[in-house]
C-alpha cells in the first residue's frame, strides 16, 4: 500500500505539469471524497517536507528537487483548500452519526437554503452530496435526520419551503440508491411525501400526497421508482400508502389500458387456436367439408405466423437486452438469461417451442402433395399422415400441451380483480406443499404395492407391482370398484 501511494505521488507531480487543468479537477474531487473522514489538514505540510527529503537523497539535481517540491506543495494546497471549504458544519455533524448533532448543525441555515446545505457542497468545479455521503459512510442516523429535515414543510410570511423538489432534482435515482444501500431509510422518505392536516372536519382530515416525482422524472419521462421498489421485494414498503397511491394512479391511468389491449390479442389467438384444434375437428362427426378445412388451415397459419411469430420477436428482444447488459443467472453450472426467471416469460418460451414442433408435424403440410389426387383440399387424413399414425398422435399431443400453456399464460389477467389475485397467490404458495403430498402418496403406494405383491394371494387386482399400484391409486381417489 505504501509503495502504491509513493508511485501515485510521483505520477501526480508529473501530471501537474502535463495537464494542470485536469489535475486540479481530479485533486478537488479527491479532496471532496475525503472531506467526511475529518483528516487533519496540519499533517499535509510535514508530509510534503518528508517526501521532498526523500527525493533529495535520491538525486543531486536541484532543479528536479525544486520542481518536485513546487508540484507537491501545490497539490497539498489544493487538497487543504478543498477539505477546508468542504468541511461544513453539516459534514462534521455527519461524522458523529447523531441526529441531534445534525439538527443542531442545520438549524443555523435559513429556510430557503437548508435543502442545498444537505444536498450539495460545491468546491470549484466539483460537488458532493452530504446525503449520499452519509449513506456511503454508514451514518444512517444522520441520513435519517437529513431526510426528515428535507421533507418537513416550513413557511414564513411569503413562502412555503419543502425540500421534495430539490431532493428529486439533485438525486432523481434516490429510490434506487436507498433500495440498494439503505432500505431502512425508505419508510422515512415515503412518510415525508405525505402531509396530514392537524384539523379534523366531520371526523376526517385532509391528506396531501406529493408523488409527482415518483411517477415522472425531471425530463418528463416515466420514472422507474415502482420498478426499483418491486426489485427490493419489501412487502412493508410496497404496502406503504404513498406507494399504493402512485401505483394505483399509474395502473388506473395508463398501464391497465395498455395491458388489457395487449392481452386482448393473446385472447384472440387463444380463441382461434381453440376453434382450429377443438371445434372444427369434431363438426359433423369429423367429416369436414372443404369450407371447414380451409377455415382450419387459415386459423393454423394465423397461429404459426401471428402468435408464434410475435412470441419469437418478444423472446428475441428480451434475450438481446439481457445479452447486452450481461444479465445472466446461474442455475447450477448453467447460465441462463435473467428474463427466464419470470414464469410468464418461461411459459411463453415453452409455448413457442411447442408451436414450432407443431408446425414441423402439421398434417396439412404432409398432405399438400396429395391435394389434387382426390380433390380434398387441405385434408389431414392422407396416407402420409395415417401410415404410420405416430405423426398425427404426436401432433395432437403437442396441441394438447399448447392448449394448456395458452390457458396457463392467461393467469396474469387476474390483476383486474384483487380477490382473484389473492386467491391465485395463495394457490401458488401451496403448490410446493401439494408436490410434497403427491411425493409422499407415490412413496406409500409403491411401498404397499410391492409389499402386497410379495404375499401369496390370488387377487388379480394385486397380481404384480404395477397392477397393485394402479389399484391402490384407484382406492385413494375413490375410483376402485366396490363389487
Tab-separated table of C-alpha atoms in Angstrom:
chain	number	residue	atom	x	y	z
A	1	UNK	CA	0.000	0.000	0.000
A	2	UNK	CA	2.825	2.448	0.812
A	3	UNK	CA	4.540	1.636	-2.485
A	4	UNK	CA	1.289	2.396	-4.327
A	5	UNK	CA	0.948	5.747	-2.503
A	6	UNK	CA	4.553	6.675	-3.342
A	7	UNK	CA	4.069	5.826	-7.031
A	8	UNK	CA	0.842	7.820	-7.091
A	9	UNK	CA	2.570	10.893	-5.623
A	10	UNK	CA	5.239	10.813	-8.331
A	11	UNK	CA	2.633	10.377	-11.069
A	12	UNK	CA	0.551	13.294	-9.785
A	13	UNK	CA	3.534	15.638	-9.567
A	14	UNK	CA	4.444	14.848	-13.188
A	15	UNK	CA	0.846	15.123	-14.452
A	16	UNK	CA	0.566	18.547	-12.794
A	17	UNK	CA	2.992	19.854	-15.422
A	18	UNK	CA	1.471	17.948	-18.333
A	19	UNK	CA	-2.265	18.601	-17.754
A	20	UNK	CA	-2.663	21.116	-14.935
A	21	UNK	CA	-6.365	21.844	-15.522
A	22	UNK	CA	-7.361	18.179	-15.442
A	23	UNK	CA	-5.234	17.551	-12.366
A	24	UNK	CA	-6.838	20.417	-10.448
A	25	UNK	CA	-10.286	18.915	-11.090
A	26	UNK	CA	-9.132	15.399	-10.124
A	27	UNK	CA	-7.457	16.645	-6.930
A	28	UNK	CA	-10.540	18.664	-5.970
A	29	UNK	CA	-12.727	15.585	-6.480
A	30	UNK	CA	-10.289	13.522	-4.378
A	31	UNK	CA	-10.360	16.114	-1.600
A	32	UNK	CA	-14.153	16.211	-1.550
A	33	UNK	CA	-14.339	12.436	-1.198
A	34	UNK	CA	-12.153	12.638	1.895
A	35	UNK	CA	-13.952	15.570	3.496
A	36	UNK	CA	-16.105	13.230	5.517
A	37	UNK	CA	-13.095	11.487	7.052
A	38	UNK	CA	-12.169	14.650	9.012
A	39	UNK	CA	-8.500	14.469	8.002
A	40	UNK	CA	-6.319	16.969	9.955
A	41	UNK	CA	-5.070	19.461	7.381
A	42	UNK	CA	-1.985	20.284	9.501
A	43	UNK	CA	-0.486	16.921	8.512
A	44	UNK	CA	-0.080	17.888	4.856
A	45	UNK	CA	2.936	20.199	5.392
A	46	UNK	CA	5.033	17.583	7.279
A	47	UNK	CA	4.129	15.008	4.639
A	48	UNK	CA	5.332	17.288	1.831
A	49	UNK	CA	8.569	18.032	3.710
A	50	UNK	CA	9.195	14.316	4.269
A	51	UNK	CA	8.585	13.480	0.605
A	52	UNK	CA	10.960	16.248	-0.527
A	53	UNK	CA	13.654	14.977	1.865
A	54	UNK	CA	13.349	11.511	0.358
A	55	UNK	CA	13.694	12.880	-3.170
A	56	UNK	CA	16.764	14.912	-2.089
A	57	UNK	CA	18.539	11.689	-1.078
A	58	UNK	CA	17.791	10.176	-4.487
A	59	UNK	CA	19.065	12.954	-6.758
A	60	UNK	CA	21.628	15.755	-6.789
A	61	UNK	CA	19.733	17.760	-9.422
A	62	UNK	CA	18.452	20.875	-7.664
A	63	UNK	CA	16.065	21.723	-10.487
A	64	UNK	CA	14.366	18.321	-10.205
A	65	UNK	CA	14.086	18.733	-6.445
A	66	UNK	CA	12.610	22.239	-6.788
A	67	UNK	CA	10.159	21.052	-9.452
A	68	UNK	CA	9.038	18.163	-7.243
A	69	UNK	CA	8.666	20.454	-4.216
A	70	UNK	CA	6.654	23.057	-6.126
A	71	UNK	CA	4.297	20.492	-7.687
A	72	UNK	CA	3.688	18.558	-4.462
A	73	UNK	CA	3.207	21.790	-2.471
A	74	UNK	CA	0.595	22.946	-4.989
A	75	UNK	CA	-1.207	19.623	-4.753
A	76	UNK	CA	-1.247	19.799	-0.954
A	77	UNK	CA	-2.573	23.373	-1.019
A	78	UNK	CA	-5.395	22.364	-3.362
A	79	UNK	CA	-6.302	19.456	-1.087
A	80	UNK	CA	-6.193	21.639	2.035
A	81	UNK	CA	-8.381	24.267	0.397
A	82	UNK	CA	-10.865	21.652	-0.794
A	83	UNK	CA	-11.091	19.999	2.611
A	84	UNK	CA	-11.444	23.294	4.461
A	85	UNK	CA	-14.139	24.622	2.134
A	86	UNK	CA	-15.960	21.289	2.041
A	87	UNK	CA	-15.818	20.699	5.797
A	88	UNK	CA	-19.086	22.428	6.570
A	89	UNK	CA	-20.827	22.015	9.905
A	90	UNK	CA	-23.163	19.550	8.229
A	91	UNK	CA	-20.296	17.310	7.081
A	92	UNK	CA	-18.730	17.437	10.534
A	93	UNK	CA	-22.085	16.517	12.089
A	94	UNK	CA	-22.376	13.527	9.755
A	95	UNK	CA	-19.163	12.088	11.193
A	96	UNK	CA	-20.803	11.914	14.643
A	97	UNK	CA	-23.777	9.934	13.270
A	98	UNK	CA	-26.126	11.550	15.805
A	99	UNK	CA	-29.467	13.048	14.856
A	100	UNK	CA	-29.214	15.796	17.456
A	101	UNK	CA	-25.825	16.932	16.131
A	102	UNK	CA	-27.199	17.061	12.580
A	103	UNK	CA	-30.291	19.017	13.637
A	104	UNK	CA	-28.141	21.489	15.557
A	105	UNK	CA	-25.798	21.940	12.596
A	106	UNK	CA	-28.561	22.623	10.074
A	107	UNK	CA	-30.629	24.789	12.405
A	108	UNK	CA	-28.453	27.844	11.692
A	109	UNK	CA	-29.203	27.715	7.954
A	110	UNK	CA	-32.038	29.879	6.569
A	111	UNK	CA	-35.188	28.139	5.370
A	112	UNK	CA	-34.507	28.790	1.712
A	113	UNK	CA	-31.001	27.297	1.808
A	114	UNK	CA	-31.468	24.301	4.114
A	115	UNK	CA	-32.105	21.891	1.254
A	116	UNK	CA	-28.931	22.757	-0.643
A	117	UNK	CA	-26.882	22.628	2.558
A	118	UNK	CA	-27.960	18.981	2.902
A	119	UNK	CA	-27.770	18.008	-0.764
A	120	UNK	CA	-24.906	19.860	-2.407
A	121	UNK	CA	-21.478	21.139	-1.378
A	122	UNK	CA	-19.517	22.802	-4.194
A	123	UNK	CA	-15.761	23.429	-4.230
A	124	UNK	CA	-14.532	24.802	-7.531
A	125	UNK	CA	-15.985	22.682	-10.287
A	126	UNK	CA	-16.601	19.665	-8.048
A	127	UNK	CA	-19.535	18.869	-5.806
A	128	UNK	CA	-20.508	16.276	-3.221
A	129	UNK	CA	-23.838	15.317	-1.678
A	130	UNK	CA	-23.833	15.158	2.145
A	131	UNK	CA	-26.898	12.905	1.987
A	132	UNK	CA	-25.215	10.333	-0.237
A	133	UNK	CA	-22.004	10.631	1.750
A	134	UNK	CA	-23.840	9.745	4.951
A	135	UNK	CA	-25.276	6.662	3.214
A	136	UNK	CA	-21.883	5.595	1.844
A	137	UNK	CA	-20.155	6.048	5.193
A	138	UNK	CA	-22.876	4.180	7.100
A	139	UNK	CA	-24.059	7.223	9.082
A	140	UNK	CA	-27.701	6.241	8.694
A	141	UNK	CA	-28.856	8.150	11.763
A	142	UNK	CA	-27.575	11.353	10.187
A	143	UNK	CA	-29.125	10.398	6.847
A	144	UNK	CA	-32.481	9.796	8.543
A	145	UNK	CA	-32.326	13.219	10.196
A	146	UNK	CA	-31.482	14.801	6.842
A	147	UNK	CA	-34.449	13.116	5.129
A	148	UNK	CA	-36.808	14.238	7.880
A	149	UNK	CA	-35.489	17.810	7.702
A	150	UNK	CA	-35.736	17.953	3.904
A	151	UNK	CA	-39.333	16.708	3.839
A	152	UNK	CA	-40.604	18.989	6.598
A	153	UNK	CA	-42.861	21.797	5.368
A	154	UNK	CA	-41.814	25.238	6.674
A	155	UNK	CA	-43.156	28.691	5.956
A	156	UNK	CA	-42.630	32.373	6.517
A	157	UNK	CA	-44.839	35.311	5.663
A	158	UNK	CA	-44.327	34.963	1.936
A	159	UNK	CA	-43.378	31.408	1.019
A	160	UNK	CA	-43.630	27.736	1.861
A	161	UNK	CA	-40.421	25.689	1.913
A	162	UNK	CA	-40.461	21.972	1.136
A	163	UNK	CA	-37.342	20.091	0.014
A	164	UNK	CA	-39.092	17.433	-2.077
A	165	UNK	CA	-38.372	19.103	-5.425
A	166	UNK	CA	-34.760	19.819	-4.502
A	167	UNK	CA	-34.230	16.233	-3.328
A	168	UNK	CA	-35.505	14.588	-6.531
A	169	UNK	CA	-33.860	17.207	-8.750
A	170	UNK	CA	-30.451	16.635	-7.155
A	171	UNK	CA	-30.909	12.868	-6.850
A	172	UNK	CA	-33.536	11.550	-9.312
A	173	UNK	CA	-32.393	7.979	-8.547
A	174	UNK	CA	-32.700	8.327	-4.762
A	175	UNK	CA	-35.269	5.495	-4.576
A	176	UNK	CA	-32.912	3.109	-6.370
A	177	UNK	CA	-29.981	4.157	-4.181
A	178	UNK	CA	-31.922	3.649	-0.966
A	179	UNK	CA	-33.297	0.283	-2.128
A	180	UNK	CA	-29.747	-0.914	-2.785
A	181	UNK	CA	-27.781	0.626	0.101
A	182	UNK	CA	-30.149	1.980	2.772
A	183	UNK	CA	-33.555	0.282	2.686
A	184	UNK	CA	-34.217	1.351	6.307
A	185	UNK	CA	-34.480	4.956	5.094
A	186	UNK	CA	-37.298	4.263	2.615
A	187	UNK	CA	-40.107	4.499	5.227
A	188	UNK	CA	-38.839	7.932	6.317
A	189	UNK	CA	-38.613	9.099	2.712
A	190	UNK	CA	-42.109	7.881	1.835
A	191	UNK	CA	-43.607	9.235	5.066
A	192	UNK	CA	-42.176	12.627	4.189
A	193	UNK	CA	-44.153	12.635	0.936
A	194	UNK	CA	-47.430	12.661	2.901
A	195	UNK	CA	-48.872	15.710	4.664
A	196	UNK	CA	-51.769	15.280	7.084
A	197	UNK	CA	-53.748	18.199	8.394
A	198	UNK	CA	-53.960	18.609	12.153
A	199	UNK	CA	-57.572	19.778	11.849
A	200	UNK	CA	-60.451	17.343	11.510
A	201	UNK	CA	-63.652	18.273	9.663
A	202	UNK	CA	-66.574	15.874	10.145
A	203	UNK	CA	-64.200	13.295	11.606
A	204	UNK	CA	-61.984	13.474	8.525
A	205	UNK	CA	-58.550	15.013	7.958
A	206	UNK	CA	-57.184	16.333	4.711
A	207	UNK	CA	-54.161	14.434	3.366
A	208	UNK	CA	-51.826	15.569	0.577
A	209	UNK	CA	-49.608	13.108	-1.295
A	210	UNK	CA	-46.557	14.541	-3.098
A	211	UNK	CA	-45.921	11.685	-5.529
A	212	UNK	CA	-45.194	13.628	-8.701
A	213	UNK	CA	-41.506	12.696	-8.726
A	214	UNK	CA	-42.336	9.019	-8.160
A	215	UNK	CA	-44.325	8.974	-11.394
A	216	UNK	CA	-42.399	11.394	-13.613
A	217	UNK	CA	-38.694	12.169	-13.742
A	218	UNK	CA	-37.071	15.525	-14.396
A	219	UNK	CA	-37.152	15.017	-18.188
A	220	UNK	CA	-40.898	14.374	-18.228
A	221	UNK	CA	-40.476	10.627	-18.788
A	222	UNK	CA	-41.870	7.780	-16.746
A	223	UNK	CA	-39.965	7.230	-13.511
A	224	UNK	CA	-38.710	3.740	-12.661
A	225	UNK	CA	-39.385	4.164	-8.937
A	226	UNK	CA	-42.061	1.453	-8.879
A	227	UNK	CA	-39.744	-0.983	-10.678
A	228	UNK	CA	-36.969	-0.294	-8.156
A	229	UNK	CA	-39.344	-0.813	-5.220
A	230	UNK	CA	-40.567	-4.121	-6.671
A	231	UNK	CA	-36.973	-5.317	-7.130
A	232	UNK	CA	-36.389	-4.556	-3.446
A	233	UNK	CA	-39.017	-7.213	-2.546
A	234	UNK	CA	-40.016	-5.499	0.693
A	235	UNK	CA	-43.689	-6.212	1.455
A	236	UNK	CA	-43.993	-3.411	4.005
A	237	UNK	CA	-42.675	-0.795	1.584
A	238	UNK	CA	-44.995	-1.970	-1.197
A	239	UNK	CA	-47.957	-1.568	1.179
A	240	UNK	CA	-46.972	1.982	2.147
A	241	UNK	CA	-49.814	4.473	1.458
A	242	UNK	CA	-47.665	6.634	-0.841
A	243	UNK	CA	-46.602	3.622	-2.920
A	244	UNK	CA	-50.165	2.293	-3.055
A	245	UNK	CA	-51.476	5.659	-4.241
A	246	UNK	CA	-48.969	6.299	-7.008
A	247	UNK	CA	-49.034	2.672	-8.204
A	248	UNK	CA	-52.840	2.859	-8.416
A	249	UNK	CA	-52.544	6.117	-10.351
A	250	UNK	CA	-50.125	4.528	-12.812
A	251	UNK	CA	-52.236	1.382	-13.158
A	252	UNK	CA	-55.603	3.069	-13.412
A	253	UNK	CA	-54.469	5.972	-15.580
A	254	UNK	CA	-52.191	4.342	-18.146
A	255	UNK	CA	-50.939	0.815	-17.513
A	256	UNK	CA	-54.242	-1.080	-17.250
A	257	UNK	CA	-55.429	0.169	-20.633
A	258	UNK	CA	-52.287	-0.857	-22.486
A	259	UNK	CA	-52.073	-4.130	-20.575
A	260	UNK	CA	-55.657	-5.011	-21.455
A	261	UNK	CA	-55.179	-4.167	-25.120
A	262	UNK	CA	-52.029	-6.272	-25.211
A	263	UNK	CA	-53.786	-9.252	-23.645
A	264	UNK	CA	-56.777	-8.905	-25.982
A	265	UNK	CA	-54.587	-10.043	-28.877
A	266	UNK	CA	-53.410	-13.029	-26.831
A	267	UNK	CA	-57.035	-13.929	-26.020
A	268	UNK	CA	-57.862	-13.656	-29.740
A	269	UNK	CA	-55.076	-16.101	-30.617
A	270	UNK	CA	-56.348	-18.485	-27.920
A	271	UNK	CA	-59.879	-18.365	-29.368
A	272	UNK	CA	-58.577	-19.027	-32.874
A	273	UNK	CA	-56.451	-21.893	-31.541
A	274	UNK	CA	-59.473	-23.439	-29.789
A	275	UNK	CA	-61.582	-23.119	-32.938
A	276	UNK	CA	-58.944	-24.749	-35.142
A	277	UNK	CA	-57.928	-27.540	-32.759
A	278	UNK	CA	-61.009	-28.348	-30.672
A	279	UNK	CA	-64.124	-27.229	-32.563
A	280	UNK	CA	-63.636	-27.747	-36.309
A	281	UNK	CA	-62.181	-31.220	-35.702
A	282	UNK	CA	-65.459	-32.530	-34.268
A	283	UNK	CA	-68.049	-30.879	-36.523
A	284	UNK	CA	-70.257	-33.315	-38.471
A	285	UNK	CA	-68.676	-36.294	-36.730
A	286	UNK	CA	-65.213	-35.377	-38.005
A	287	UNK	CA	-66.281	-35.360	-41.681
A	288	UNK	CA	-65.300	-31.807	-42.554
A	289	UNK	CA	-66.275	-30.261	-45.855
A	290	UNK	CA	-63.944	-28.152	-47.941
A	291	UNK	CA	-65.004	-24.866	-46.316
A	292	UNK	CA	-64.243	-26.167	-42.835
A	293	UNK	CA	-60.861	-27.482	-43.963
A	294	UNK	CA	-59.958	-24.106	-45.488
A	295	UNK	CA	-61.034	-22.315	-42.314
A	296	UNK	CA	-58.976	-24.736	-40.189
A	297	UNK	CA	-55.897	-24.189	-42.351
A	298	UNK	CA	-56.235	-20.395	-42.211
A	299	UNK	CA	-56.603	-20.480	-38.423
A	300	UNK	CA	-53.476	-22.579	-38.071
A	301	UNK	CA	-51.494	-20.320	-40.393
A	302	UNK	CA	-52.539	-17.375	-38.242
A	303	UNK	CA	-51.335	-19.224	-35.127
A	304	UNK	CA	-47.974	-20.080	-36.665
A	305	UNK	CA	-47.364	-16.581	-38.011
A	306	UNK	CA	-49.332	-14.250	-35.743
A	307	UNK	CA	-48.886	-15.995	-32.386
A	308	UNK	CA	-45.619	-17.915	-32.702
A	309	UNK	CA	-44.043	-15.042	-34.641
A	310	UNK	CA	-44.983	-12.484	-32.007
A	311	UNK	CA	-43.687	-14.674	-29.178
A	312	UNK	CA	-40.429	-15.244	-31.084
A	313	UNK	CA	-39.987	-11.483	-31.575
A	314	UNK	CA	-40.585	-10.745	-27.877
A	315	UNK	CA	-38.241	-13.524	-26.769
A	316	UNK	CA	-35.505	-12.343	-29.122
A	317	UNK	CA	-35.864	-8.757	-27.898
A	318	UNK	CA	-35.585	-9.760	-24.223
A	319	UNK	CA	-32.679	-12.099	-24.947
A	320	UNK	CA	-30.799	-9.343	-26.794
A	321	UNK	CA	-31.414	-6.913	-23.907
A	322	UNK	CA	-30.059	-9.399	-21.337
A	323	UNK	CA	-27.042	-10.218	-23.502
A	324	UNK	CA	-26.298	-6.523	-23.984
A	325	UNK	CA	-26.463	-5.830	-20.239
A	326	UNK	CA	-24.858	-9.207	-19.400
A	327	UNK	CA	-27.806	-10.084	-17.139
A	328	UNK	CA	-27.456	-13.814	-16.529
A	329	UNK	CA	-28.285	-16.025	-13.569
A	330	UNK	CA	-26.566	-19.277	-12.689
A	331	UNK	CA	-28.631	-22.438	-12.360
A	332	UNK	CA	-26.037	-24.916	-11.167
A	333	UNK	CA	-23.306	-24.834	-13.789
A	334	UNK	CA	-25.539	-23.321	-16.481
A	335	UNK	CA	-26.064	-19.599	-17.045
A	336	UNK	CA	-29.441	-18.535	-18.415
A	337	UNK	CA	-30.770	-15.066	-19.315
A	338	UNK	CA	-32.316	-13.251	-16.381
A	339	UNK	CA	-35.667	-12.752	-18.110
A	340	UNK	CA	-36.315	-16.508	-17.976
A	341	UNK	CA	-36.574	-16.315	-14.170
A	342	UNK	CA	-40.056	-14.866	-14.740
A	343	UNK	CA	-42.549	-17.729	-15.075
A	344	UNK	CA	-44.556	-15.791	-17.665
A	345	UNK	CA	-41.530	-15.452	-19.949
A	346	UNK	CA	-40.545	-19.074	-19.376
A	347	UNK	CA	-44.077	-20.206	-20.251
A	348	UNK	CA	-44.010	-18.091	-23.421
A	349	UNK	CA	-40.714	-19.715	-24.431
A	350	UNK	CA	-42.173	-23.203	-23.866
A	351	UNK	CA	-45.270	-22.282	-25.900
A	352	UNK	CA	-43.104	-21.015	-28.766
A	353	UNK	CA	-41.115	-24.275	-28.819
A	354	UNK	CA	-44.297	-26.394	-28.833
A	355	UNK	CA	-45.852	-24.319	-31.626
A	356	UNK	CA	-42.647	-24.718	-33.624
A	357	UNK	CA	-42.799	-28.506	-33.163
A	358	UNK	CA	-46.473	-28.467	-34.173
A	359	UNK	CA	-45.521	-26.607	-37.340
A	360	UNK	CA	-42.983	-29.319	-38.200
A	361	UNK	CA	-45.629	-32.027	-37.672
A	362	UNK	CA	-48.561	-30.188	-39.286
A	363	UNK	CA	-50.677	-32.832	-41.145
A	364	UNK	CA	-51.850	-30.342	-43.791
A	365	UNK	CA	-48.242	-29.760	-44.874
A	366	UNK	CA	-47.553	-33.500	-45.236
A	367	UNK	CA	-50.745	-33.943	-47.258
A	368	UNK	CA	-50.006	-30.996	-49.564
A	369	UNK	CA	-48.640	-33.263	-52.300
A	370	UNK	CA	-51.915	-35.230	-52.380
A	371	UNK	CA	-54.365	-32.305	-52.588
A	372	UNK	CA	-55.024	-32.843	-56.256
A	373	UNK	CA	-55.252	-36.660	-56.105
A	374	UNK	CA	-58.703	-36.980	-54.529
A	375	UNK	CA	-59.837	-33.363	-54.615
A	376	UNK	CA	-59.730	-32.911	-50.821
A	377	UNK	CA	-58.097	-29.519	-50.401
A	378	UNK	CA	-56.199	-29.015	-47.083
A	379	UNK	CA	-57.069	-32.522	-45.900
A	380	UNK	CA	-55.417	-34.023	-42.824
A	381	UNK	CA	-56.276	-37.667	-43.496
A	382	UNK	CA	-53.873	-38.850	-46.161
A	383	UNK	CA	-51.607	-41.928	-46.255
A	384	UNK	CA	-48.548	-39.793	-45.405
A	385	UNK	CA	-50.140	-38.930	-42.052
A	386	UNK	CA	-52.146	-42.057	-41.246
A	387	UNK	CA	-49.422	-44.561	-42.098
A	388	UNK	CA	-47.769	-44.688	-39.633
A	389	UNK	CA	-50.188	-42.872	-37.269
A	390	UNK	CA	-47.418	-41.744	-34.872
A	391	UNK	CA	-47.096	-38.369	-36.656
A	392	UNK	CA	-50.736	-37.481	-36.063
A	393	UNK	CA	-50.595	-38.748	-32.475
A	394	UNK	CA	-47.531	-36.549	-31.834
A	395	UNK	CA	-49.307	-33.549	-33.378
A	396	UNK	CA	-52.415	-33.995	-31.234
A	397	UNK	CA	-50.305	-34.438	-28.069
A	398	UNK	CA	-48.389	-31.233	-28.835
A	399	UNK	CA	-51.707	-29.493	-29.499
A	400	UNK	CA	-52.950	-30.524	-26.051
A	401	UNK	CA	-49.862	-29.159	-24.291
A	402	UNK	CA	-50.032	-25.925	-26.294
A	403	UNK	CA	-53.681	-25.501	-25.291
A	404	UNK	CA	-52.805	-25.934	-21.613
A	405	UNK	CA	-49.989	-23.376	-21.894
A	406	UNK	CA	-52.285	-20.874	-23.607
A	407	UNK	CA	-54.737	-21.103	-20.707
A	408	UNK	CA	-51.949	-21.008	-18.109
A	409	UNK	CA	-50.492	-17.809	-19.602
A	410	UNK	CA	-53.840	-16.087	-19.097
A	411	UNK	CA	-53.307	-16.183	-15.343
A	412	UNK	CA	-51.901	-12.638	-15.349
A	413	UNK	CA	-55.408	-11.357	-16.172
A	414	UNK	CA	-56.195	-11.924	-12.508
A	415	UNK	CA	-54.659	-8.494	-11.779
A	416	UNK	CA	-58.015	-6.932	-12.657
A	417	UNK	CA	-59.549	-8.450	-9.504
A	418	UNK	CA	-57.855	-8.129	-6.138
A	419	UNK	CA	-59.801	-11.073	-4.747
A	420	UNK	CA	-58.818	-13.390	-7.599
A	421	UNK	CA	-55.220	-12.178	-7.413
A	422	UNK	CA	-55.066	-13.015	-3.718
A	423	UNK	CA	-56.527	-16.464	-4.394
A	424	UNK	CA	-54.005	-17.068	-7.192
A	425	UNK	CA	-51.159	-16.013	-4.921
A	426	UNK	CA	-52.313	-18.418	-2.197
A	427	UNK	CA	-52.581	-21.249	-4.725
A	428	UNK	CA	-49.049	-20.558	-5.893
A	429	UNK	CA	-47.791	-20.690	-2.310
A	430	UNK	CA	-49.372	-24.114	-1.634
A	431	UNK	CA	-48.063	-25.750	-4.828
A	432	UNK	CA	-44.898	-26.802	-3.022
A	433	UNK	CA	-46.997	-28.420	-0.282
A	434	UNK	CA	-49.084	-30.186	-2.925
A	435	UNK	CA	-45.894	-31.523	-4.511
A	436	UNK	CA	-44.758	-32.905	-1.151
A	437	UNK	CA	-48.144	-34.572	-0.658
A	438	UNK	CA	-48.046	-36.218	-4.096
A	439	UNK	CA	-44.489	-37.378	-3.476
A	440	UNK	CA	-45.490	-38.932	-0.141
A	441	UNK	CA	-48.542	-40.600	-1.720
A	442	UNK	CA	-46.432	-42.124	-4.504
A	443	UNK	CA	-43.948	-43.418	-1.929
A	444	UNK	CA	-46.697	-45.096	0.110
A	445	UNK	CA	-48.395	-46.589	-2.967
A	446	UNK	CA	-45.084	-48.040	-4.184
A	447	UNK	CA	-44.257	-49.389	-0.719
A	448	UNK	CA	-47.635	-51.110	-0.200
A	449	UNK	CA	-47.921	-52.397	-3.799
A	450	UNK	CA	-44.506	-54.068	-3.584
A	451	UNK	CA	-45.342	-55.442	-0.140
A	452	UNK	CA	-48.730	-56.843	-1.258
A	453	UNK	CA	-47.096	-58.370	-4.346
A	454	UNK	CA	-44.833	-60.382	-2.025
A	455	UNK	CA	-47.862	-62.064	-0.403
A	456	UNK	CA	-49.253	-65.447	-1.502
A	457	UNK	CA	-52.680	-64.428	-2.823
A	458	UNK	CA	-54.858	-64.876	-5.914
A	459	UNK	CA	-56.254	-61.374	-6.327
A	460	UNK	CA	-55.913	-60.224	-9.924
A	461	UNK	CA	-56.017	-56.558	-8.894
A	462	UNK	CA	-52.772	-57.005	-6.952
A	463	UNK	CA	-51.088	-59.640	-9.123
A	464	UNK	CA	-47.875	-57.609	-9.528
A	465	UNK	CA	-46.415	-54.257	-8.567
A	466	UNK	CA	-47.878	-52.187	-11.485
A	467	UNK	CA	-51.385	-53.603	-11.031
A	468	UNK	CA	-51.137	-53.215	-7.265
A	469	UNK	CA	-50.014	-49.573	-7.584
A	470	UNK	CA	-52.865	-48.882	-10.033
A	471	UNK	CA	-55.412	-50.438	-7.669
A	472	UNK	CA	-54.106	-48.535	-4.652
A	473	UNK	CA	-54.250	-45.281	-6.633
A	474	UNK	CA	-57.868	-46.021	-7.554
A	475	UNK	CA	-58.625	-46.700	-3.886
A	476	UNK	CA	-57.016	-43.381	-2.911
A	477	UNK	CA	-59.064	-41.481	-5.486
A	478	UNK	CA	-62.294	-43.349	-4.669
A	479	UNK	CA	-62.425	-44.974	-8.128
A	480	UNK	CA	-61.922	-48.620	-7.135
A	481	UNK	CA	-64.991	-50.755	-7.968
A	482	UNK	CA	-66.838	-51.910	-4.847
A	483	UNK	CA	-68.291	-55.015	-6.496
